[in-house]
XYZ file of N, CA and C in Angstrom:
540
model
N -51.448 319.624 -58.681
C -52.583 319.474 -57.662
C -52.867 318.049 -56.531
N -51.885 317.124 -57.701
C -51.611 316.495 -56.098
C -50.938 316.518 -55.030
N -49.396 317.204 -54.943
C -48.733 317.650 -54.607
C -49.360 318.668 -53.057
N -50.810 319.562 -53.391
C -51.451 320.579 -53.029
C -52.237 319.165 -52.287
N -52.650 317.765 -52.866
C -53.949 317.498 -51.690
C -52.611 316.554 -51.050
N -51.325 316.181 -50.703
C -51.075 315.537 -50.060
C -50.494 316.224 -49.234
N -50.086 317.768 -49.244
C -49.904 318.474 -48.305
C -51.018 318.856 -47.433
N -52.138 318.667 -47.182
C -53.019 318.751 -46.959
C -53.598 317.391 -46.217
N -53.401 316.586 -46.595
C -53.337 315.301 -46.215
C -52.873 315.262 -44.806
N -51.657 315.619 -44.877
C -50.472 315.036 -43.967
C -50.461 315.875 -42.933
N -51.193 317.313 -43.558
C -51.327 318.532 -42.537
C -52.362 317.928 -41.809
N -53.535 317.859 -41.976
C -54.569 316.867 -41.480
C -54.226 316.303 -40.545
N -53.615 315.378 -40.823
C -52.971 314.177 -40.059
C -52.661 314.868 -38.875
N -51.006 315.218 -39.374
C -50.515 315.701 -37.849
C -51.138 316.526 -37.114
N -51.649 317.116 -37.428
C -52.906 318.053 -36.715
C -53.828 317.686 -35.339
N -54.329 317.007 -36.318
C -55.234 315.479 -35.834
C -54.363 314.478 -34.634
N -53.219 313.960 -35.365
C -52.652 313.551 -33.862
C -52.148 314.438 -33.185
N -51.501 315.501 -32.980
C -51.207 316.504 -31.735
C -52.417 316.511 -30.747
N -53.307 317.087 -32.159
C -54.425 317.288 -31.249
C -54.864 316.378 -30.043
N -55.240 314.767 -30.657
C -55.728 314.113 -30.499
C -54.566 313.556 -28.973
N -53.825 313.769 -29.237
C -52.368 312.814 -28.141
C -52.933 313.811 -26.881
N -53.492 314.643 -27.251
C -54.029 315.498 -25.679
C -54.685 314.625 -24.693
N -55.819 313.795 -25.490
C -56.817 313.066 -24.669
C -56.794 312.563 -23.798
N -55.550 311.339 -24.400
C -55.134 310.384 -23.169
C -54.170 310.926 -21.916
N -53.801 312.135 -22.273
C -52.777 312.709 -21.421
C -53.265 313.450 -20.266
N -54.527 314.519 -20.842
C -55.513 314.611 -19.657
C -56.084 313.671 -19.367
N -56.671 312.676 -19.707
C -57.190 312.117 -19.404
C -56.511 310.864 -18.102
N -55.515 310.856 -18.360
C -54.032 310.190 -17.440
C -53.907 311.111 -16.408
N -53.456 312.262 -16.355
C -53.398 313.439 -15.462
C -54.545 313.495 -14.558
N -55.876 312.956 -14.373
C -56.717 313.035 -13.816
C -57.392 311.752 -13.435
N -55.959 310.967 -13.538
C -56.201 309.480 -12.540
C -57.386 308.761 -13.550
N -57.475 309.012 -15.339
C -58.714 308.275 -15.420
C -58.450 307.261 -16.771
N -56.502 307.752 -16.304
C -56.166 306.325 -17.945
C -54.761 306.101 -17.069
N -53.889 305.010 -17.742
C -52.356 304.610 -17.209
C -51.761 305.642 -17.006
N -51.101 305.337 -16.345
C -49.808 306.953 -15.727
C -48.974 307.424 -16.352
N -48.346 306.266 -17.137
C -47.762 306.098 -18.177
C -47.758 307.905 -19.476
N -49.450 307.895 -19.414
C -49.803 308.781 -20.457
C -49.812 310.331 -20.410
N -49.914 310.454 -18.904
C -49.631 311.260 -18.024
C -47.710 312.211 -18.395
N -47.192 311.736 -19.246
C -45.899 312.424 -19.558
C -45.922 313.688 -20.108
N -44.549 314.297 -20.025
C -44.315 315.367 -20.737
C -43.158 315.204 -21.436
N -42.851 315.504 -22.192
C -41.725 315.310 -22.874
C -40.528 316.303 -22.269
N -39.047 316.044 -21.424
C -38.696 316.792 -20.804
C -38.052 318.287 -21.518
N -37.790 318.252 -22.881
C -37.586 319.897 -23.167
C -39.108 320.494 -24.248
N -39.720 319.673 -24.871
C -40.529 320.324 -25.466
C -41.973 320.307 -24.503
N -42.398 319.295 -24.224
C -43.070 319.126 -22.800
C -44.367 319.475 -23.529
N -44.107 318.446 -24.538
C -46.034 318.114 -25.083
C -46.088 316.229 -24.798
N -47.507 316.390 -24.099
C -47.181 314.199 -23.994
C -46.686 313.773 -25.417
N -45.106 313.223 -25.305
C -45.131 312.731 -25.924
C -45.165 310.817 -26.228
N -45.378 310.025 -24.998
C -46.043 308.917 -25.046
C -46.682 308.404 -25.735
N -48.133 309.794 -25.236
C -49.389 309.940 -25.769
C -49.277 309.685 -27.374
N -48.633 310.232 -27.329
C -48.100 311.216 -29.118
C -47.661 309.575 -29.941
N -46.640 308.970 -29.530
C -46.268 308.102 -30.026
C -47.304 306.670 -30.081
N -47.896 306.306 -29.093
C -48.766 305.587 -29.126
C -50.132 305.690 -29.953
N -50.527 306.717 -30.135
C -51.112 306.986 -31.051
C -51.158 306.925 -32.394
N -49.401 307.128 -32.818
C -49.008 306.631 -33.647
C -49.004 305.553 -34.385
N -48.719 304.935 -33.081
C -48.434 303.498 -33.224
C -49.950 302.908 -33.908
N -51.133 303.259 -33.486
C -52.403 302.498 -33.786
C -52.678 303.209 -34.606
N -52.514 304.194 -35.599
C -52.980 305.056 -36.791
C -51.843 304.103 -37.839
N -50.765 303.611 -37.531
C -50.171 303.059 -38.027
C -50.474 301.801 -38.368
N -51.297 301.145 -38.213
C -51.596 299.820 -37.309
C -53.300 299.971 -38.015
N -53.739 300.652 -38.721
C -55.011 300.984 -38.790
C -54.270 301.331 -40.700
N -53.599 301.549 -41.340
C -53.057 301.606 -42.761
C -52.643 300.544 -43.254
N -52.570 298.866 -42.880
C -52.669 298.112 -43.340
C -53.861 297.508 -44.013
N -54.913 298.181 -43.051
C -56.247 297.864 -43.446
C -56.804 298.110 -44.735
N -57.383 297.931 -45.438
C -58.487 298.358 -46.925
C -59.103 299.782 -46.851
N -58.624 300.968 -47.332
C -59.129 302.162 -47.172
C -60.929 302.674 -47.026
N -61.248 301.297 -47.897
C -62.771 301.174 -48.284
C -63.547 300.359 -46.676
N -62.984 299.767 -45.981
C -62.931 299.255 -45.009
C -62.437 300.127 -43.492
N -61.162 300.773 -43.841
C -60.699 301.658 -42.648
C -61.845 302.955 -41.781
N -62.470 303.376 -43.390
C -62.678 304.511 -42.871
C -64.268 304.716 -42.978
N -64.477 303.617 -43.355
C -65.884 302.793 -43.015
C -66.248 302.665 -41.387
N -65.240 301.946 -40.521
C -65.562 301.624 -39.600
C -65.111 302.615 -38.409
N -64.066 303.631 -38.652
C -63.831 304.339 -38.157
C -64.508 305.725 -37.788
N -65.582 305.858 -38.674
C -66.767 306.624 -38.983
C -67.947 306.450 -38.145
N -68.710 304.893 -38.628
C -69.391 304.367 -37.170
C -68.699 304.336 -35.967
N -67.696 304.440 -35.729
C -66.610 304.063 -34.759
C -67.374 305.386 -33.960
N -67.334 306.191 -34.580
C -66.958 308.175 -34.216
C -68.823 308.205 -33.247
N -69.703 307.855 -34.424
C -70.681 308.019 -34.405
C -71.625 307.249 -33.266
N -71.293 305.776 -32.937
C -71.947 305.238 -32.294
C -71.053 305.508 -30.877
N -69.502 305.571 -30.577
C -69.604 306.118 -29.198
C -69.464 307.746 -28.785
N -69.491 308.570 -29.988
C -69.348 310.092 -29.778
C -70.502 310.740 -29.994
N -70.761 311.265 -30.867
C -71.976 311.756 -32.117
C -73.108 311.193 -31.373
N -73.728 310.645 -31.952
C -74.907 309.788 -30.998
C -75.054 310.059 -29.711
N -74.235 309.714 -28.739
C -74.953 309.845 -27.132
C -74.442 310.927 -26.665
N -73.663 311.981 -27.226
C -73.884 313.363 -26.858
C -75.160 314.224 -27.156
N -75.744 313.680 -28.038
C -76.771 314.158 -28.820
C -78.581 313.827 -27.452
N -78.063 312.084 -27.701
C -78.677 311.383 -26.988
C -79.153 312.336 -25.380
N -77.408 312.758 -24.820
C -77.470 313.213 -23.268
C -77.442 314.727 -23.509
N -77.745 314.706 -24.728
C -78.497 316.642 -24.525
C -79.942 316.517 -24.038
N -80.697 315.276 -24.860
C -82.020 315.658 -24.408
C -82.783 315.211 -22.824
N -80.918 313.896 -22.548
C -81.340 313.937 -21.037
C -80.619 314.847 -19.928
N -80.135 315.392 -19.576
C -79.727 316.815 -19.340
C -80.719 317.692 -19.791
N -81.070 317.493 -20.104
C -82.787 318.506 -20.026
C -83.390 318.332 -19.187
N -83.537 316.923 -19.241
C -84.669 316.307 -18.241
C -84.701 315.703 -17.307
N -83.766 315.613 -16.512
C -83.228 315.953 -15.400
C -82.738 316.496 -15.390
N -81.887 318.018 -15.440
C -81.880 319.079 -14.523
C -82.606 320.238 -15.726
N -83.430 320.602 -15.719
C -84.221 321.434 -16.113
C -84.387 322.840 -15.862
N -83.248 323.256 -13.857
C -83.531 324.437 -14.167
C -81.885 324.604 -13.880
N -81.100 323.969 -14.366
C -79.657 324.475 -14.567
C -79.525 325.507 -15.551
N -78.731 326.216 -14.863
C -78.346 327.782 -15.630
C -77.631 327.284 -16.850
N -78.346 328.069 -18.300
C -77.997 327.254 -19.681
C -77.157 328.636 -19.993
N -76.138 328.854 -20.658
C -75.409 329.860 -21.160
C -76.591 329.921 -22.263
N -76.999 329.609 -23.319
C -77.512 329.698 -24.631
C -78.731 329.139 -24.561
N -80.175 329.317 -25.276
C -80.829 328.498 -25.588
C -81.227 327.935 -27.603
N -81.501 327.277 -27.599
C -81.191 326.349 -28.826
C -82.730 326.306 -29.643
N -82.606 327.622 -30.750
C -83.584 327.728 -31.707
C -84.596 326.637 -31.874
N -85.829 326.714 -31.499
C -87.444 325.529 -32.406
C -86.340 323.820 -31.669
N -86.239 324.325 -30.099
C -85.947 323.139 -29.217
C -87.386 322.210 -29.609
N -87.731 320.865 -29.770
C -86.425 320.532 -29.926
C -85.961 319.559 -31.112
N -86.387 320.493 -32.170
C -86.336 319.877 -33.796
C -84.914 319.774 -34.247
N -83.546 320.162 -33.973
C -82.369 320.358 -34.198
C -81.864 318.964 -33.359
N -82.213 318.744 -31.890
C -81.528 317.477 -31.539
C -82.092 315.857 -32.130
N -83.693 316.502 -33.146
C -83.870 315.310 -33.568
C -83.553 315.197 -34.992
N -83.763 316.456 -35.511
C -82.672 316.041 -36.664
C -81.195 315.624 -36.845
N -80.102 315.842 -35.634
C -78.940 315.346 -35.318
C -79.550 313.813 -35.019
N -80.814 313.098 -34.457
C -80.069 311.995 -34.164
C -80.537 311.384 -35.760
N -81.370 311.847 -36.158
C -81.829 311.212 -37.452
C -80.630 310.977 -38.112
N -80.254 312.465 -38.301
C -78.873 312.372 -39.691
C -77.980 311.191 -38.781
N -77.398 311.166 -37.375
C -76.782 310.435 -36.586
C -76.741 308.917 -37.440
N -78.100 308.730 -36.794
C -78.703 306.724 -37.384
C -78.470 306.816 -38.460
N -79.079 307.913 -39.896
C -78.627 307.440 -41.315
C -77.079 307.439 -41.226
N -76.408 308.014 -40.795
C -74.968 307.823 -41.166
C -74.459 306.353 -41.014
N -74.397 306.423 -39.353
C -74.622 305.123 -39.104
C -75.059 303.502 -40.241
N -76.074 303.791 -39.852
C -77.313 302.637 -40.946
C -76.238 302.537 -42.198
N -75.617 303.645 -42.607
C -75.442 303.547 -44.135
C -73.876 303.490 -44.457
N -72.751 303.740 -43.061
C -71.241 303.195 -43.035
C -71.303 302.097 -43.519
N -69.937 302.122 -44.343
C -69.770 300.859 -45.402
C -70.739 299.513 -45.427
N -71.598 300.656 -46.203
C -72.411 299.811 -46.906
C -71.670 298.722 -47.899
N -71.580 297.488 -48.149
C -70.776 296.549 -48.964
C -69.493 295.865 -48.332
N -69.164 296.623 -47.473
C -67.677 296.970 -47.115
C -67.859 296.104 -45.704
N -66.524 294.855 -46.084
C -67.052 293.749 -44.337
C -65.998 293.056 -44.742
N -65.083 292.207 -43.687
C -64.736 291.174 -44.170
C -64.904 289.946 -43.052
N -65.134 289.113 -44.115
C -64.966 288.291 -43.494
C -64.095 287.356 -42.633
N -63.995 286.880 -41.277
C -63.430 286.413 -40.174
C -63.512 284.963 -39.460
N -62.834 284.388 -38.966
C -62.995 283.200 -38.308
C -62.741 283.830 -36.522
N -63.986 283.583 -36.509
C -63.351 283.128 -34.552
C -63.859 282.116 -34.292
N -63.062 281.430 -33.548
C -63.351 280.320 -32.710
C -63.765 279.241 -33.934
N -64.097 278.841 -34.704
C -64.319 277.543 -35.426
C -65.772 278.845 -36.616
N -65.960 279.720 -36.404
C -67.342 280.323 -36.726
C -66.630 281.407 -37.676
N -67.617 281.525 -38.646
C -67.180 282.752 -39.952
C -68.297 283.654 -39.929
N -67.347 284.607 -39.599
C -67.978 285.805 -38.813
C -68.270 287.139 -39.839
N -69.144 287.316 -40.288
C -68.912 289.479 -41.448
C -68.954 289.912 -40.505
N -67.498 290.384 -40.588
C -67.122 291.822 -39.710
C -67.522 293.032 -40.011
N -68.566 293.758 -40.606
C -68.878 295.340 -40.875
C -68.669 296.497 -40.307
N -68.430 297.673 -40.718
C -68.060 298.776 -39.742
C -69.014 298.716 -38.460
N -70.020 298.511 -39.004
C -71.139 299.001 -37.250
C -70.973 297.735 -36.813
N -70.677 296.568 -36.906
C -70.559 295.402 -35.964
C -69.034 295.887 -35.282
N -68.153 296.374 -35.921
C -67.136 296.690 -35.285
C -67.096 297.549 -34.541
N -67.803 299.210 -34.860
C -68.255 299.844 -34.002
C -69.074 299.665 -32.649
N -69.690 298.155 -32.770
C -71.014 297.887 -31.609
C -69.377 297.103 -30.979
N -68.535 296.198 -31.274
C -67.805 295.550 -30.241
C -67.140 296.281 -29.619
N -66.403 297.541 -29.912
C -65.297 298.344 -29.566
C -66.460 299.132 -28.484
N -67.347 299.436 -28.397
C -68.569 299.865 -27.471
C -69.094 298.900 -26.406
N -68.856 297.492 -26.898
C -68.988 296.446 -25.408
C -67.576 296.854 -24.671
N -66.973 296.718 -25.933
C -64.788 296.085 -25.099
C -65.687 297.150 -24.038
N -64.963 298.493 -24.583
C -65.123 300.014 -23.939
C -65.818 299.987 -22.760
N -67.055 299.357 -23.286
C -68.109 299.544 -21.798
C -67.535 298.084 -20.767
N -67.409 297.481 -21.090
C -66.408 296.034 -20.490
C -65.911 296.957 -19.516
N -64.694 297.095 -19.901
C -63.192 298.051 -18.680
C -63.570 298.774 -18.013
N -64.362 299.997 -18.456
C -65.274 300.581 -17.382
C -66.250 300.014 -16.541
N -66.555 298.866 -16.795
C -67.455 299.022 -15.395
C -66.055 298.131 -14.661
N -65.704 296.946 -15.776
C -64.691 296.785 -13.689
C -63.868 298.215 -13.265
N -63.367 298.878 -14.220
C -62.583 299.448 -12.891
C -63.659 300.502 -12.216
N -64.897 300.976 -12.811
C -66.124 301.679 -12.051
C -66.041 301.138 -11.130
N -66.565 299.556 -10.474
C -66.610 298.430 -9.369
C -65.309 298.264 -8.553
N -64.192 298.635 -9.222
C -62.932 298.534 -8.384
C -62.338 299.130 -7.326
N -63.401 300.443 -8.111
C -62.944 302.090 -7.925
C -64.274 302.958 -6.858
N -65.098 301.973 -7.180
C -66.730 302.282 -6.076
C -66.939 303.533 -6.971
N -66.910 303.880 -8.580
C -67.345 305.445 -9.163
C -69.001 304.422 -9.531
N -69.459 305.796 -9.907
C -70.782 305.433 -10.860
C -70.330 304.132 -11.821
N -71.836 303.108 -12.269
C -72.918 302.882 -11.448
C -72.691 302.006 -10.120
N -71.338 302.068 -9.428
C -70.953 301.364 -8.560
C -70.867 301.551 -7.109
N -71.280 303.437 -7.429
C -70.545 304.464 -5.863
C -71.744 303.760 -4.534
N -72.902 303.580 -4.747
C -73.737 303.454 -3.789
C -73.206 302.232 -3.310
N -73.273 301.299 -3.826
C -72.315 299.841 -3.472
C -71.264 300.071 -2.607
N -70.146 301.181 -2.778
C -69.349 301.519 -2.028
C -69.340 302.101 -0.875
N -70.278 303.447 -0.995
C -70.383 303.836 0.473
C -71.840 302.813 1.488
N -72.524 302.270 0.723
C -72.826 300.821 1.865
C -71.838 300.225 2.373
N -70.748 299.725 2.105
C -69.582 298.567 1.943
C -69.067 299.512 3.845
N -69.388 300.925 4.006
C -68.167 301.523 4.442
C -69.465 301.576 5.455
């Protein structure tokens, strides 16, 4: 049973690593990420730079305590991906009501509301009791999984805004057109 569990865990990590290595690769080929990540392996034609980078980052997380890493990753995923996707669903429907949709949601808006409530619950309970006290500039802070997720979100947003400002992209695209 232990060998089977190890085999399943290894297979899961392996497939996720291979799958997620395509995300930075595609972003780089679109010009939305560092160019080095758009390289393909000369023989295997897979994104080897992205694969190695994700493997190194994943390896760094192995140095953390499991009861802190998993809730931190869950909170980060919920705050950055799942919750905004659900909110974006409502925004798209409100801003583009005439947009042709290939499907209908039964009992709209109930499933979306249930989804938002569920993700808020998961976010609120992620890592209860987990957290590490760290010292930053002489101040002792409790870094909980949700605080970690908010830090990642704020850092990512700041990097995006600087990049968007330089390239004249949303939300700065009107300023770039006015300057011309």
